[in-house]
PDB file of C-alpha atoms in Angstrom:
ATOM      1  CA  MET B   1     -52.072 -95.660 125.058  1.00  0.00           C
ATOM      2  CA  GLU B   2     -52.134 -94.055 121.367  1.00  0.00           C
ATOM      3  CA  ASN B   3     -49.209 -91.496 121.425  1.00  0.00           C
ATOM      4  CA  SER B   4     -51.368 -88.238 121.082  1.00  0.00           C
ATOM      5  CA  MET B   5     -48.700 -85.976 120.893  1.00  0.00           C
ATOM      6  CA  LYS B   6     -48.285 -83.472 117.460  1.00  0.00           C
ATOM      7  CA  LYS B   7     -45.429 -84.493 115.096  1.00  0.00           C
ATOM      8  CA  ILE B   8     -42.960 -82.559 113.680  1.00  0.00           C
ATOM      9  CA  LYS B   9     -43.688 -82.830 109.974  1.00  0.00           C
ATOM     10  CA  VAL B  10     -40.411 -82.195 107.986  1.00  0.00           C
ATOM     11  CA  TYR B  11     -39.601 -81.844 104.595  1.00  0.00           C
ATOM     12  CA  LEU B  12     -35.689 -83.056 103.506  1.00  0.00           C
ATOM     13  CA  ALA B  13     -33.493 -81.284 100.521  1.00  0.00           C
ATOM     14  CA  ASP B  14     -30.249 -82.468  99.408  1.00  0.00           C
ATOM     15  CA  SER B  15     -28.475 -81.417  96.834  1.00  0.00           C
ATOM     16  CA  GLU B  16     -26.435 -85.168  98.384  1.00  0.00           C
ATOM     17  CA  GLN B  17     -28.366 -88.339  98.072  1.00  0.00           C
ATOM     18  CA  GLU B  18     -26.253 -89.672 100.813  1.00  0.00           C
ATOM     19  CA  GLU B  19     -27.118 -86.790 103.096  1.00  0.00           C
ATOM     20  CA  ILE B  20     -30.763 -86.977 102.218  1.00  0.00           C
ATOM     21  CA  GLU B  21     -31.244 -91.371 103.195  1.00  0.00           C
ATOM     22  CA  LYS B  22     -28.950 -90.520 106.147  1.00  0.00           C
ATOM     23  CA  LEU B  23     -31.205 -88.051 108.119  1.00  0.00           C
ATOM     24  CA  SER B  24     -34.519 -89.730 106.444  1.00  0.00           C
ATOM     25  CA  ALA B  25     -33.353 -92.123 108.323  1.00  0.00           C
ATOM     26  CA  TYR B  26     -32.658 -90.841 111.503  1.00  0.00           C
ATOM     27  CA  PHE B  27     -35.503 -89.797 111.414  1.00  0.00           C
ATOM     28  CA  GLU B  28     -38.077 -92.394 110.203  1.00  0.00           C
ATOM     29  CA  ALA B  29     -36.646 -94.142 114.036  1.00  0.00           C
ATOM     30  CA  LYS B  30     -38.225 -91.700 115.501  1.00  0.00           C
ATOM     31  CA  SER B  31     -41.590 -92.139 114.049  1.00  0.00           C
ATOM     32  CA  ASP B  32     -43.434 -90.950 117.045  1.00  0.00           C
ATOM     33  CA  GLU B  33     -42.045 -87.758 117.411  1.00  0.00           C
ATOM     34  CA  PHE B  34     -41.157 -86.935 113.652  1.00  0.00           C
ATOM     35  CA  GLU B  35     -42.537 -87.097 110.690  1.00  0.00           C
ATOM     36  CA  ILE B  36     -40.543 -87.006 106.802  1.00  0.00           C
ATOM     37  CA  VAL B  37     -43.241 -85.379 104.373  1.00  0.00           C
ATOM     38  CA  GLY B  38     -41.264 -84.910 101.302  1.00  0.00           C
ATOM     39  CA  ARG B  39     -37.308 -84.646 100.031  1.00  0.00           C
ATOM     40  CA  GLY B  40     -36.021 -83.547  97.376  1.00  0.00           C
ATOM     41  CA  SER B  41     -33.123 -81.997  95.762  1.00  0.00           C
ATOM     42  CA  ASP B  42     -33.975 -79.912  92.571  1.00  0.00           C
ATOM     43  CA  GLY B  43     -35.398 -76.172  93.737  1.00  0.00           C
ATOM     44  CA  MET B  44     -38.274 -75.652  92.024  1.00  0.00           C
ATOM     45  CA  VAL B  45     -39.536 -79.222  92.568  1.00  0.00           C
ATOM     46  CA  ILE B  46     -38.786 -78.964  96.709  1.00  0.00           C
ATOM     47  CA  ALA B  47     -40.597 -75.834  96.409  1.00  0.00           C
ATOM     48  CA  GLY B  48     -43.725 -76.494  94.796  1.00  0.00           C
ATOM     49  CA  GLU B  49     -44.164 -79.437  96.992  1.00  0.00           C
ATOM     50  CA  VAL B  50     -43.698 -77.642 100.303  1.00  0.00           C
ATOM     51  CA  VAL B  51     -46.632 -75.379  99.579  1.00  0.00           C
ATOM     52  CA  SER B  52     -48.691 -78.539  98.707  1.00  0.00           C
ATOM     53  CA  LEU B  53     -47.539 -81.004 101.569  1.00  0.00           C
ATOM     54  CA  LYS B  54     -47.141 -78.556 104.888  1.00  0.00           C
ATOM     55  CA  PRO B  55     -44.253 -79.631 106.909  1.00  0.00           C
ATOM     56  CA  ASP B  56     -43.684 -77.282 110.216  1.00  0.00           C
ATOM     57  CA  PHE B  57     -40.224 -77.541 109.331  1.00  0.00           C
ATOM     58  CA  LEU B  58     -38.269 -77.375 105.396  1.00  0.00           C
ATOM     59  CA  VAL B  59     -34.886 -78.354 106.165  1.00  0.00           C
ATOM     60  CA  THR B  60     -32.295 -77.103 102.743  1.00  0.00           C
ATOM     61  CA  GLU B  61     -29.261 -77.505 101.753  1.00  0.00           C
ATOM     62  CA  VAL B  62     -27.968 -74.228 100.000  1.00  0.00           C
ATOM     63  CA  LEU B  63     -27.140 -75.697  97.406  1.00  0.00           C
ATOM     64  CA  LEU B  64     -29.475 -77.522  95.088  1.00  0.00           C
ATOM     65  CA  ALA B  65     -30.965 -78.384  91.708  1.00  0.00           C
ATOM     66  CA  GLY B  66     -32.880 -75.728  89.361  1.00  0.00           C
ATOM     67  CA  ALA B  67     -32.713 -73.017  92.773  1.00  0.00           C
ATOM     68  CA  ASP B  68     -31.068 -72.568  95.388  1.00  0.00           C
ATOM     69  CA  GLY B  69     -32.561 -72.588  98.994  1.00  0.00           C
ATOM     70  CA  PHE B  70     -32.536 -68.683  98.920  1.00  0.00           C
ATOM     71  CA  LYS B  71     -34.756 -69.073  95.484  1.00  0.00           C
ATOM     72  CA  VAL B  72     -36.509 -71.833  97.733  1.00  0.00           C
ATOM     73  CA  MET B  73     -37.205 -69.216 101.056  1.00  0.00           C
ATOM     74  CA  GLU B  74     -38.097 -66.471  98.634  1.00  0.00           C
ATOM     75  CA  MET B  75     -40.836 -68.700  96.869  1.00  0.00           C
ATOM     76  CA  LEU B  76     -42.845 -69.966  99.619  1.00  0.00           C
ATOM     77  CA  LYS B  77     -42.680 -66.060 100.678  1.00  0.00           C
ATOM     78  CA  ARG B  78     -44.315 -65.221  97.683  1.00  0.00           C
ATOM     79  CA  GLU B  79     -46.656 -68.305  98.439  1.00  0.00           C
ATOM     80  CA  LEU B  80     -47.142 -69.398 101.492  1.00  0.00           C
ATOM     81  CA  GLY B  81     -46.530 -65.597 103.238  1.00  0.00           C
ATOM     82  CA  ALA B  82     -46.907 -66.149 106.896  1.00  0.00           C
ATOM     83  CA  ARG B  83     -48.223 -69.858 106.900  1.00  0.00           C
ATOM     84  CA  MET B  84     -45.071 -70.980 105.525  1.00  0.00           C
ATOM     85  CA  PRO B  85     -42.177 -73.773 107.342  1.00  0.00           C
ATOM     86  CA  LYS B  86     -39.768 -72.603 109.651  1.00  0.00           C
ATOM     87  CA  ILE B  87     -36.794 -73.078 106.950  1.00  0.00           C
ATOM     88  CA  VAL B  88     -33.563 -74.317 108.737  1.00  0.00           C
ATOM     89  CA  PHE B  89     -30.656 -74.256 106.382  1.00  0.00           C
ATOM     90  CA  VAL B  90     -28.624 -77.402 106.981  1.00  0.00           C
ATOM     91  CA  SER B  91     -25.157 -76.975 104.675  1.00  0.00           C
ATOM     92  CA  ASN B  92     -21.596 -77.049 103.210  1.00  0.00           C
ATOM     93  CA  LEU B  93     -21.450 -73.239 103.194  1.00  0.00           C
ATOM     94  CA  SER B  94     -19.524 -71.848 106.092  1.00  0.00           C
ATOM     95  CA  HIS B  95     -19.347 -68.431 104.457  1.00  0.00           C
ATOM     96  CA  ALA B  96     -20.583 -65.743 107.432  1.00  0.00           C
ATOM     97  CA  GLY B  97     -22.231 -63.372 104.263  1.00  0.00           C
ATOM     98  CA  PHE B  98     -24.457 -67.132 103.337  1.00  0.00           C
ATOM     99  CA  ILE B  99     -24.853 -67.472 107.314  1.00  0.00           C
ATOM    100  CA  SER B 100     -25.890 -63.349 107.543  1.00  0.00           C
ATOM    101  CA  LYS B 101     -28.366 -63.920 104.366  1.00  0.00           C
ATOM    102  CA  ALA B 102     -30.117 -66.751 104.971  1.00  0.00           C
ATOM    103  CA  MET B 103     -31.150 -65.409 108.954  1.00  0.00           C
ATOM    104  CA  LYS B 104     -31.456 -62.004 107.134  1.00  0.00           C
ATOM    105  CA  GLU B 105     -34.185 -63.312 104.864  1.00  0.00           C
ATOM    106  CA  GLY B 106     -35.581 -65.441 107.734  1.00  0.00           C
ATOM    107  CA  ALA B 107     -34.441 -68.768 108.429  1.00  0.00           C
ATOM    108  CA  SER B 108     -35.008 -69.992 111.577  1.00  0.00           C
ATOM    109  CA  TYR B 109     -31.615 -71.453 112.508  1.00  0.00           C
ATOM    110  CA  PHE B 110     -28.141 -72.004 109.959  1.00  0.00           C
ATOM    111  CA  MET B 111     -25.511 -75.503 110.970  1.00  0.00           C
ATOM    112  CA  VAL B 112     -23.309 -75.799 109.129  1.00  0.00           C
ATOM    113  CA  LYS B 113     -22.031 -79.854 108.086  1.00  0.00           C
ATOM    114  CA  PRO B 114     -21.537 -82.079 109.517  1.00  0.00           C
ATOM    115  CA  VAL B 115     -23.851 -81.703 111.594  1.00  0.00           C
ATOM    116  CA  SER B 116     -25.435 -84.967 113.833  1.00  0.00           C
ATOM    117  CA  PRO B 117     -29.146 -86.308 113.626  1.00  0.00           C
ATOM    118  CA  GLU B 118     -28.779 -85.615 116.809  1.00  0.00           C
ATOM    119  CA  ASN B 119     -28.195 -81.821 117.068  1.00  0.00           C
ATOM    120  CA  LEU B 120     -30.627 -81.515 114.245  1.00  0.00           C
ATOM    121  CA  GLU B 121     -33.218 -83.470 116.331  1.00  0.00           C
ATOM    122  CA  GLU B 122     -32.725 -80.734 119.192  1.00  0.00           C
ATOM    123  CA  ARG B 123     -32.826 -77.247 117.073  1.00  0.00           C
ATOM    124  CA  LEU B 124     -36.306 -78.767 115.554  1.00  0.00           C
ATOM    125  CA  LYS B 125     -37.839 -79.901 118.877  1.00  0.00           C
ATOM    126  CA  ASP B 126     -36.440 -76.652 120.078  1.00  0.00           C
ATOM    127  CA  LEU B 127     -37.913 -74.606 117.578  1.00  0.00           C
ATOM    128  CA  ALA B 128     -41.108 -76.349 117.425  1.00  0.00           C
ATOM    129  CA  ASN B 129     -42.072 -75.441 120.741  1.00  0.00           C
ATOM    130  CA  PRO B 130     -42.086 -71.593 121.418  1.00  0.00           C
ATOM    131  CA  ILE B 131     -43.895 -70.970 124.376  1.00  0.00           C
ATOM    132  CA  LEU B 132     -41.237 -73.575 126.009  1.00  0.00           C
ATOM    133  CA  ASN B 133     -38.859 -71.210 124.286  1.00  0.00           C
ATOM    134  CA  ALA B 134     -39.342 -68.274 126.216  1.00  0.00           C
ATOM    135  CA  ASP B 135     -40.007 -69.862 129.295  1.00  0.00           C
ATOM    136  CA  CYS B 136     -36.485 -71.036 129.096  1.00  0.00           C
ATOM    137  CA  ASP B 137     -35.126 -68.065 127.571  1.00  0.00           C
ATOM    138  CA  LYS B 138     -36.664 -66.154 130.507  1.00  0.00           C
ATOM    139  CA  ALA B 139     -35.388 -68.512 133.039  1.00  0.00           C
ATOM    140  CA  LEU B 140     -31.297 -68.841 131.080  1.00  0.00           C
ATOM    141  CA  ASP B 141     -31.388 -64.621 130.880  1.00  0.00           C
ATOM    142  CA  GLU B 142     -31.659 -64.711 134.990  1.00  0.00           C
ATOM    143  CA  LYS B 143     -29.416 -66.569 134.784  1.00  0.00           C
ATOM    144  CA  ILE B 144     -26.627 -65.218 132.693  1.00  0.00           C
ATOM    145  CA  ALA B 145     -27.614 -61.967 134.534  1.00  0.00           C
ATOM    146  CA  ASN B 146     -26.830 -63.425 138.120  1.00  0.00           C
ATOM    147  CA  ILE B 147     -23.273 -64.083 136.584  1.00  0.00           C
ATOM    148  CA  PHE B 148     -22.751 -61.307 134.815  1.00  0.00           C
ATOM    149  CA  ILE B 149     -23.019 -59.303 137.834  1.00  0.00           C
ATOM    150  CA  SER B 150     -20.680 -60.865 139.812  1.00  0.00           C
ATOM    151  CA  ILE B 151     -17.754 -60.612 137.890  1.00  0.00           C
ATOM    152  CA  GLY B 152     -18.679 -57.062 137.038  1.00  0.00           C
ATOM    153  CA  ILE B 153     -19.775 -56.809 133.485  1.00  0.00           C
ATOM    154  CA  PRO B 154     -22.617 -53.637 134.019  1.00  0.00           C
ATOM    155  CA  ALA B 155     -25.786 -54.260 131.754  1.00  0.00           C
ATOM    156  CA  HIS B 156     -25.739 -50.915 130.073  1.00  0.00           C
ATOM    157  CA  ILE B 157     -22.565 -51.263 127.922  1.00  0.00           C
ATOM    158  CA  LYS B 158     -23.078 -53.052 124.384  1.00  0.00           C
ATOM    159  CA  GLY B 159     -20.968 -56.329 125.239  1.00  0.00           C
ATOM    160  CA  TYR B 160     -23.339 -56.959 127.616  1.00  0.00           C
ATOM    161  CA  GLN B 161     -25.956 -57.821 125.168  1.00  0.00           C
ATOM    162  CA  PHE B 162     -23.365 -59.658 122.585  1.00  0.00           C
ATOM    163  CA  LEU B 163     -22.315 -61.721 126.015  1.00  0.00           C
ATOM    164  CA  ARG B 164     -25.447 -62.131 126.517  1.00  0.00           C
ATOM    165  CA  GLU B 165     -26.386 -63.772 123.176  1.00  0.00           C
ATOM    166  CA  ALA B 166     -23.066 -65.640 122.372  1.00  0.00           C
ATOM    167  CA  VAL B 167     -24.175 -67.680 126.043  1.00  0.00           C
ATOM    168  CA  LYS B 168     -27.441 -68.197 124.872  1.00  0.00           C
ATOM    169  CA  LEU B 169     -26.319 -69.536 121.461  1.00  0.00           C
ATOM    170  CA  ALA B 170     -23.797 -71.034 122.978  1.00  0.00           C
ATOM    171  CA  VAL B 171     -26.234 -73.054 125.825  1.00  0.00           C
ATOM    172  CA  VAL B 172     -28.370 -74.485 122.981  1.00  0.00           C
ATOM    173  CA  ASP B 173     -25.301 -74.938 120.057  1.00  0.00           C
ATOM    174  CA  PRO B 174     -22.189 -75.781 121.927  1.00  0.00           C
ATOM    175  CA  ASP B 175     -20.028 -76.309 118.755  1.00  0.00           C
ATOM    176  CA  ILE B 176     -20.459 -72.608 117.557  1.00  0.00           C
ATOM    177  CA  ILE B 177     -17.550 -71.867 119.823  1.00  0.00           C
ATOM    178  CA  ALA B 178     -15.096 -72.943 117.290  1.00  0.00           C
ATOM    179  CA  SER B 179     -16.414 -71.340 114.709  1.00  0.00           C
ATOM    180  CA  ILE B 180     -16.589 -68.089 116.639  1.00  0.00           C
ATOM    181  CA  THR B 181     -15.313 -65.382 113.982  1.00  0.00           C
ATOM    182  CA  LYS B 182     -16.449 -67.583 110.976  1.00  0.00           C
ATOM    183  CA  ARG B 183     -20.009 -67.992 113.223  1.00  0.00           C
ATOM    184  CA  LEU B 184     -21.167 -66.499 116.249  1.00  0.00           C
ATOM    185  CA  TYR B 185     -20.367 -63.561 115.806  1.00  0.00           C
ATOM    186  CA  PRO B 186     -22.051 -62.678 112.314  1.00  0.00           C
ATOM    187  CA  THR B 187     -25.155 -64.144 114.321  1.00  0.00           C
ATOM    188  CA  ILE B 188     -24.589 -61.648 116.457  1.00  0.00           C
ATOM    189  CA  ALA B 189     -24.455 -58.624 114.775  1.00  0.00           C
ATOM    190  CA  GLU B 190     -27.291 -59.701 112.234  1.00  0.00           C
ATOM    191  CA  LYS B 191     -28.990 -59.811 115.011  1.00  0.00           C
ATOM    192  CA  PHE B 192     -28.657 -56.495 117.033  1.00  0.00           C
ATOM    193  CA  SER B 193     -27.435 -54.706 113.397  1.00  0.00           C
ATOM    194  CA  THR B 194     -24.289 -54.058 113.389  1.00  0.00           C
ATOM    195  CA  SER B 195     -21.108 -55.486 112.203  1.00  0.00           C
ATOM    196  CA  SER B 196     -18.697 -58.588 113.709  1.00  0.00           C
ATOM    197  CA  SER B 197     -15.894 -56.659 114.632  1.00  0.00           C
ATOM    198  CA  LYS B 198     -18.053 -54.650 116.836  1.00  0.00           C
ATOM    199  CA  VAL B 199     -19.561 -57.014 118.125  1.00  0.00           C
ATOM    200  CA  GLU B 200     -15.663 -58.641 119.027  1.00  0.00           C
ATOM    201  CA  ARG B 201     -14.901 -55.230 120.417  1.00  0.00           C
ATOM    202  CA  GLY B 202     -17.532 -54.652 122.382  1.00  0.00           C
ATOM    203  CA  MET B 203     -17.627 -58.329 124.253  1.00  0.00           C
ATOM    204  CA  ARG B 204     -13.717 -57.232 124.607  1.00  0.00           C
ATOM    205  CA  HIS B 205     -14.457 -54.162 126.355  1.00  0.00           C
ATOM    206  CA  ALA B 206     -17.246 -55.613 128.832  1.00  0.00           C
ATOM    207  CA  ILE B 207     -14.591 -57.730 129.952  1.00  0.00           C
ATOM    208  CA  GLU B 208     -11.542 -55.108 129.575  1.00  0.00           C
ATOM    209  CA  VAL B 209     -14.653 -53.343 132.684  1.00  0.00           C
ATOM    210  CA  ALA B 210     -14.719 -56.016 134.848  1.00  0.00           C
ATOM    211  CA  TRP B 211     -11.293 -56.821 134.913  1.00  0.00           C
ATOM    212  CA  ASN B 212     -10.448 -53.188 135.776  1.00  0.00           C
ATOM    213  CA  ARG B 213     -13.880 -53.749 138.434  1.00  0.00           C
ATOM    214  CA  GLY B 214     -11.628 -56.279 140.227  1.00  0.00           C
ATOM    215  CA  LYS B 215     -14.395 -58.816 140.381  1.00  0.00           C
ATOM    216  CA  ILE B 216     -13.497 -60.993 136.821  1.00  0.00           C
ATOM    217  CA  GLU B 217     -11.540 -63.883 139.549  1.00  0.00           C
ATOM    218  CA  ASN B 218     -15.148 -64.322 141.200  1.00  0.00           C
ATOM    219  CA  ILE B 219     -15.692 -67.176 138.714  1.00  0.00           C
ATOM    220  CA  ASN B 220     -13.458 -68.958 140.306  1.00  0.00           C
ATOM    221  CA  SER B 221     -15.879 -69.296 143.661  1.00  0.00           C
ATOM    222  CA  LEU B 222     -19.065 -70.276 141.229  1.00  0.00           C
ATOM    223  CA  PHE B 223     -17.027 -72.485 139.720  1.00  0.00           C
ATOM    224  CA  GLY B 224     -15.507 -73.431 142.627  1.00  0.00           C
ATOM    225  CA  LEU B 225     -11.930 -73.727 140.661  1.00  0.00           C
ATOM    226  CA  GLN B 226      -8.916 -72.046 140.935  1.00  0.00           C
ATOM    227  CA  ILE B 227      -9.747 -70.848 137.004  1.00  0.00           C
ATOM    228  CA  TYR B 228      -8.533 -67.634 136.548  1.00  0.00           C
ATOM    229  CA  GLY B 229      -5.334 -66.386 138.893  1.00  0.00           C
ATOM    230  CA  ALA B 230      -4.622 -62.519 139.476  1.00  0.00           C
ATOM    231  CA  ASN B 231      -2.782 -62.162 136.187  1.00  0.00           C
ATOM    232  CA  ASP B 232      -4.955 -63.952 134.136  1.00  0.00           C
ATOM    233  CA  LYS B 233      -7.385 -62.255 131.520  1.00  0.00           C
ATOM    234  CA  PRO B 234     -10.016 -64.553 130.437  1.00  0.00           C
ATOM    235  CA  THR B 235     -10.672 -64.436 126.183  1.00  0.00           C
ATOM    236  CA  ASN B 236     -14.449 -63.979 124.623  1.00  0.00           C
ATOM    237  CA  GLY B 237     -14.083 -67.926 123.430  1.00  0.00           C
ATOM    238  CA  GLU B 238     -12.945 -68.545 126.908  1.00  0.00           C
ATOM    239  CA  LEU B 239     -15.795 -66.853 128.870  1.00  0.00           C
ATOM    240  CA  ILE B 240     -18.703 -67.240 126.961  1.00  0.00           C
ATOM    241  CA  ALA B 241     -17.744 -71.713 126.663  1.00  0.00           C
ATOM    242  CA  LEU B 242     -17.401 -71.527 130.268  1.00  0.00           C
ATOM    243  CA  ILE B 243     -20.666 -69.463 131.225  1.00  0.00           C
ATOM    244  CA  ALA B 244     -22.344 -71.476 128.741  1.00  0.00           C
ATOM    245  CA  ASP B 245     -20.760 -74.924 130.093  1.00  0.00           C
ATOM    246  CA  LYS B 246     -22.232 -74.208 132.995  1.00  0.00           C
ATOM    247  CA  MET B 247     -25.738 -73.934 131.814  1.00  0.00           C
ATOM    248  CA  ILE B 248     -25.774 -76.895 130.062  1.00  0.00           C
ATOM    249  CA  MET B 249     -24.641 -78.405 133.482  1.00  0.00           C
ATOM    250  CA  GLU B 250     -26.532 -76.601 135.614  1.00  0.00           C
ATOM    251  CA  GLY B 251     -30.239 -78.052 132.916  1.00  0.00           C
TER     252      GLY B 251
END
């Protein structure tokens, strides 16, 4: 029976030919789901080909010959407007400023190298199905809210929103916890139009409130393990990772 599922069309752009070859080989082996419509390393050429080929995604490095990834995105906005592909940056540049700029300019996602093809595939599939994402997002919000209520984090404080967003990001990309100051805080700060330091302080305040209410130990009953003792207090990263892991284990 012929597969009627629409293939995800991808254009790969990178200054390193080896990186392009690696990703091409991976996605070409999944030709029932993905179609590599083009590959390139020169930003000016890439922009023109993307306009004509109309892929669903442009997966690109920031560093390109001719014109960098940000310039390519600017040209595509001008030429295609709302019809431009979703742009996923996969880059060696890990500075928070680059990530913030990419998201502010309209990129759908920013992944710091090294990135496994498997993780990239998951992100593309997530981004390609907004309806399913909306349903999953709502269900995830409800699960996170229930946990926050049980451990005493009140919904009216800003840190609640920051922690909720952090857990959701960690569910999608568990590796982000390892880059909490370089990636996690800046990404949340960009979404809420604030600073990374305020995101960090807001989360810490929310955990302090829960601690002072004496409910943080309820996390032990949620996991069925003695994770925290009476004098223990989780860091921002520990609490985010713990809750995200629970969400992942529960599917």
